[in-house]
């Protein structure tokens, strides 16, 4: 089993490519409006609280903190 993480996407995808012989992914519909922004700078405090509540089990399971809330 292998879980890819968005923050390690390049390295994780490279691992998958090695395992299965896949080629590089292209970029489709890439947003330029938020390029380089941290999600915490884009969301309101209320939105962060809701996300923290909705995904609390996932955050705990995968070792993410909700420090941005």
mmCIF file with all atom_site columns, C-alpha atoms in Angstrom:
data_model
loop_
_atom_site.group_PDB
_atom_site.id
_atom_site.type_symbol
_atom_site.label_atom_id
_atom_site.label_alt_id
_atom_site.label_comp_id
_atom_site.label_asym_id
_atom_site.label_entity_id
_atom_site.label_seq_id
_atom_site.pdbx_PDB_ins_code
_atom_site.Cartn_x
_atom_site.Cartn_y
_atom_site.Cartn_z
_atom_site.occupancy
_atom_site.B_iso_or_equiv
_atom_site.pdbx_formal_charge
_atom_site.auth_seq_id
_atom_site.auth_comp_id
_atom_site.auth_asym_id
_atom_site.auth_atom_id
_atom_site.pdbx_PDB_model_num
ATOM 1  C CA . UNK A 1 1  ? 0.000   0.000  0.000   1.00 0.00 ? 1  UNK A CA 1
ATOM 2  C CA . UNK A 1 2  ? 1.145   3.510  -0.726  1.00 0.00 ? 2  UNK A CA 1
ATOM 3  C CA . UNK A 1 3  ? -0.485  6.828  0.122   1.00 0.00 ? 3  UNK A CA 1
ATOM 4  C CA . UNK A 1 4  ? 0.464   9.785  -2.030  1.00 0.00 ? 4  UNK A CA 1
ATOM 5  C CA . UNK A 1 5  ? 0.546   13.161 -0.328  1.00 0.00 ? 5  UNK A CA 1
ATOM 6  C CA . UNK A 1 6  ? -0.068  16.388 -2.197  1.00 0.00 ? 6  UNK A CA 1
ATOM 7  C CA . UNK A 1 7  ? 2.862   18.136 -0.540  1.00 0.00 ? 7  UNK A CA 1
ATOM 8  C CA . UNK A 1 8  ? 5.169   15.349 -1.804  1.00 0.00 ? 8  UNK A CA 1
ATOM 9  C CA . UNK A 1 9  ? 3.410   14.851 -5.121  1.00 0.00 ? 9  UNK A CA 1
ATOM 10 C CA . UNK A 1 10 ? 6.512   15.012 -7.329  1.00 0.00 ? 10 UNK A CA 1
ATOM 11 C CA . UNK A 1 11 ? 8.478   12.472 -5.288  1.00 0.00 ? 11 UNK A CA 1
ATOM 12 C CA . UNK A 1 12 ? 5.451   10.241 -4.666  1.00 0.00 ? 12 UNK A CA 1
ATOM 13 C CA . UNK A 1 13 ? 4.494   10.241 -8.349  1.00 0.00 ? 13 UNK A CA 1
ATOM 14 C CA . UNK A 1 14 ? 8.084   9.357  -9.242  1.00 0.00 ? 14 UNK A CA 1
ATOM 15 C CA . UNK A 1 15 ? 7.756   6.314  -6.960  1.00 0.00 ? 15 UNK A CA 1
ATOM 16 C CA . UNK A 1 16 ? 4.532   5.263  -8.700  1.00 0.00 ? 16 UNK A CA 1
ATOM 17 C CA . UNK A 1 17 ? 6.169   5.754  -12.104 1.00 0.00 ? 17 UNK A CA 1
ATOM 18 C CA . UNK A 1 18 ? 9.023   3.476  -11.086 1.00 0.00 ? 18 UNK A CA 1
ATOM 19 C CA . UNK A 1 19 ? 6.645   0.803  -9.802  1.00 0.00 ? 19 UNK A CA 1
ATOM 20 C CA . UNK A 1 20 ? 4.249   0.739  -12.736 1.00 0.00 ? 20 UNK A CA 1
ATOM 21 C CA . UNK A 1 21 ? 6.104   2.377  -15.623 1.00 0.00 ? 21 UNK A CA 1
ATOM 22 C CA . UNK A 1 22 ? 3.730   5.354  -15.891 1.00 0.00 ? 22 UNK A CA 1
ATOM 23 C CA . UNK A 1 23 ? 4.739   8.487  -17.757 1.00 0.00 ? 23 UNK A CA 1
ATOM 24 C CA . UNK A 1 24 ? 4.717   12.075 -16.510 1.00 0.00 ? 24 UNK A CA 1
ATOM 25 C CA . UNK A 1 25 ? 1.404   13.731 -15.744 1.00 0.00 ? 25 UNK A CA 1
ATOM 26 C CA . UNK A 1 26 ? 0.508   16.797 -17.724 1.00 0.00 ? 26 UNK A CA 1
ATOM 27 C CA . UNK A 1 27 ? -1.095  19.873 -16.204 1.00 0.00 ? 27 UNK A CA 1
ATOM 28 C CA . UNK A 1 28 ? -4.742  20.501 -16.979 1.00 0.00 ? 28 UNK A CA 1
ATOM 29 C CA . UNK A 1 29 ? -6.769  23.528 -15.974 1.00 0.00 ? 29 UNK A CA 1
ATOM 30 C CA . UNK A 1 30 ? -4.006  24.933 -13.753 1.00 0.00 ? 30 UNK A CA 1
ATOM 31 C CA . UNK A 1 31 ? -5.127  27.928 -11.717 1.00 0.00 ? 31 UNK A CA 1
ATOM 32 C CA . UNK A 1 32 ? -2.919  30.994 -11.952 1.00 0.00 ? 32 UNK A CA 1
ATOM 33 C CA . UNK A 1 33 ? -4.996  33.070 -9.561  1.00 0.00 ? 33 UNK A CA 1
ATOM 34 C CA . UNK A 1 34 ? -3.713  31.364 -6.411  1.00 0.00 ? 34 UNK A CA 1
ATOM 35 C CA . UNK A 1 35 ? -0.319  30.157 -7.564  1.00 0.00 ? 35 UNK A CA 1
ATOM 36 C CA . UNK A 1 36 ? 2.065   30.077 -4.623  1.00 0.00 ? 36 UNK A CA 1
ATOM 37 C CA . UNK A 1 37 ? -0.567  30.932 -2.005  1.00 0.00 ? 37 UNK A CA 1
ATOM 38 C CA . UNK A 1 38 ? -1.002  28.893 1.141   1.00 0.00 ? 38 UNK A CA 1
ATOM 39 C CA . UNK A 1 39 ? -4.532  27.571 1.644   1.00 0.00 ? 39 UNK A CA 1
ATOM 40 C CA . UNK A 1 40 ? -4.549  29.195 5.079   1.00 0.00 ? 40 UNK A CA 1
ATOM 41 C CA . UNK A 1 41 ? -4.166  32.619 3.484   1.00 0.00 ? 41 UNK A CA 1
ATOM 42 C CA . UNK A 1 42 ? -7.129  32.052 1.155   1.00 0.00 ? 42 UNK A CA 1
ATOM 43 C CA . UNK A 1 43 ? -9.771  30.613 3.522   1.00 0.00 ? 43 UNK A CA 1
ATOM 44 C CA . UNK A 1 44 ? -11.758 32.484 6.150   1.00 0.00 ? 44 UNK A CA 1
ATOM 45 C CA . UNK A 1 45 ? -11.455 31.500 9.805   1.00 0.00 ? 45 UNK A CA 1
ATOM 46 C CA . UNK A 1 46 ? -14.968 30.005 9.707   1.00 0.00 ? 46 UNK A CA 1
ATOM 47 C CA . UNK A 1 47 ? -14.064 27.905 6.660   1.00 0.00 ? 47 UNK A CA 1
ATOM 48 C CA . UNK A 1 48 ? -10.936 26.639 8.428   1.00 0.00 ? 48 UNK A CA 1
ATOM 49 C CA . UNK A 1 49 ? -12.983 25.648 11.482  1.00 0.00 ? 49 UNK A CA 1
ATOM 50 C CA . UNK A 1 50 ? -15.478 23.777 9.328   1.00 0.00 ? 50 UNK A CA 1
ATOM 51 C CA . UNK A 1 51 ? -12.742 21.927 7.429   1.00 0.00 ? 51 UNK A CA 1
ATOM 52 C CA . UNK A 1 52 ? -11.014 21.076 10.714  1.00 0.00 ? 52 UNK A CA 1
ATOM 53 C CA . UNK A 1 53 ? -14.245 19.642 12.072  1.00 0.00 ? 53 UNK A CA 1
ATOM 54 C CA . UNK A 1 54 ? -15.262 17.752 8.928   1.00 0.00 ? 54 UNK A CA 1
ATOM 55 C CA . UNK A 1 55 ? -11.856 16.168 8.379   1.00 0.00 ? 55 UNK A CA 1
ATOM 56 C CA . UNK A 1 56 ? -10.646 15.731 11.971  1.00 0.00 ? 56 UNK A CA 1
ATOM 57 C CA . UNK A 1 57 ? -10.324 11.949 11.599  1.00 0.00 ? 57 UNK A CA 1
ATOM 58 C CA . UNK A 1 58 ? -8.369  12.290 8.353   1.00 0.00 ? 58 UNK A CA 1
ATOM 59 C CA . UNK A 1 59 ? -6.034  14.893 9.873   1.00 0.00 ? 59 UNK A CA 1
ATOM 60 C CA . UNK A 1 60 ? -5.349  12.588 12.820  1.00 0.00 ? 60 UNK A CA 1
ATOM 61 C CA . UNK A 1 61 ? -4.956  9.475  10.656  1.00 0.00 ? 61 UNK A CA 1
ATOM 62 C CA . UNK A 1 62 ? -2.448  11.076 8.291   1.00 0.00 ? 62 UNK A CA 1
ATOM 63 C CA . UNK A 1 63 ? -0.587  13.167 10.880  1.00 0.00 ? 63 UNK A CA 1
ATOM 64 C CA . UNK A 1 64 ? -1.758  16.613 9.785   1.00 0.00 ? 64 UNK A CA 1
ATOM 65 C CA . UNK A 1 65 ? -2.289  19.370 12.318  1.00 0.00 ? 65 UNK A CA 1
ATOM 66 C CA . UNK A 1 66 ? -5.013  21.979 12.262  1.00 0.00 ? 66 UNK A CA 1
ATOM 67 C CA . UNK A 1 67 ? -2.616  24.635 13.523  1.00 0.00 ? 67 UNK A CA 1
ATOM 68 C CA . UNK A 1 68 ? -3.834  26.997 10.818  1.00 0.00 ? 68 UNK A CA 1
ATOM 69 C CA . UNK A 1 69 ? -7.214  27.293 12.551  1.00 0.00 ? 69 UNK A CA 1
#
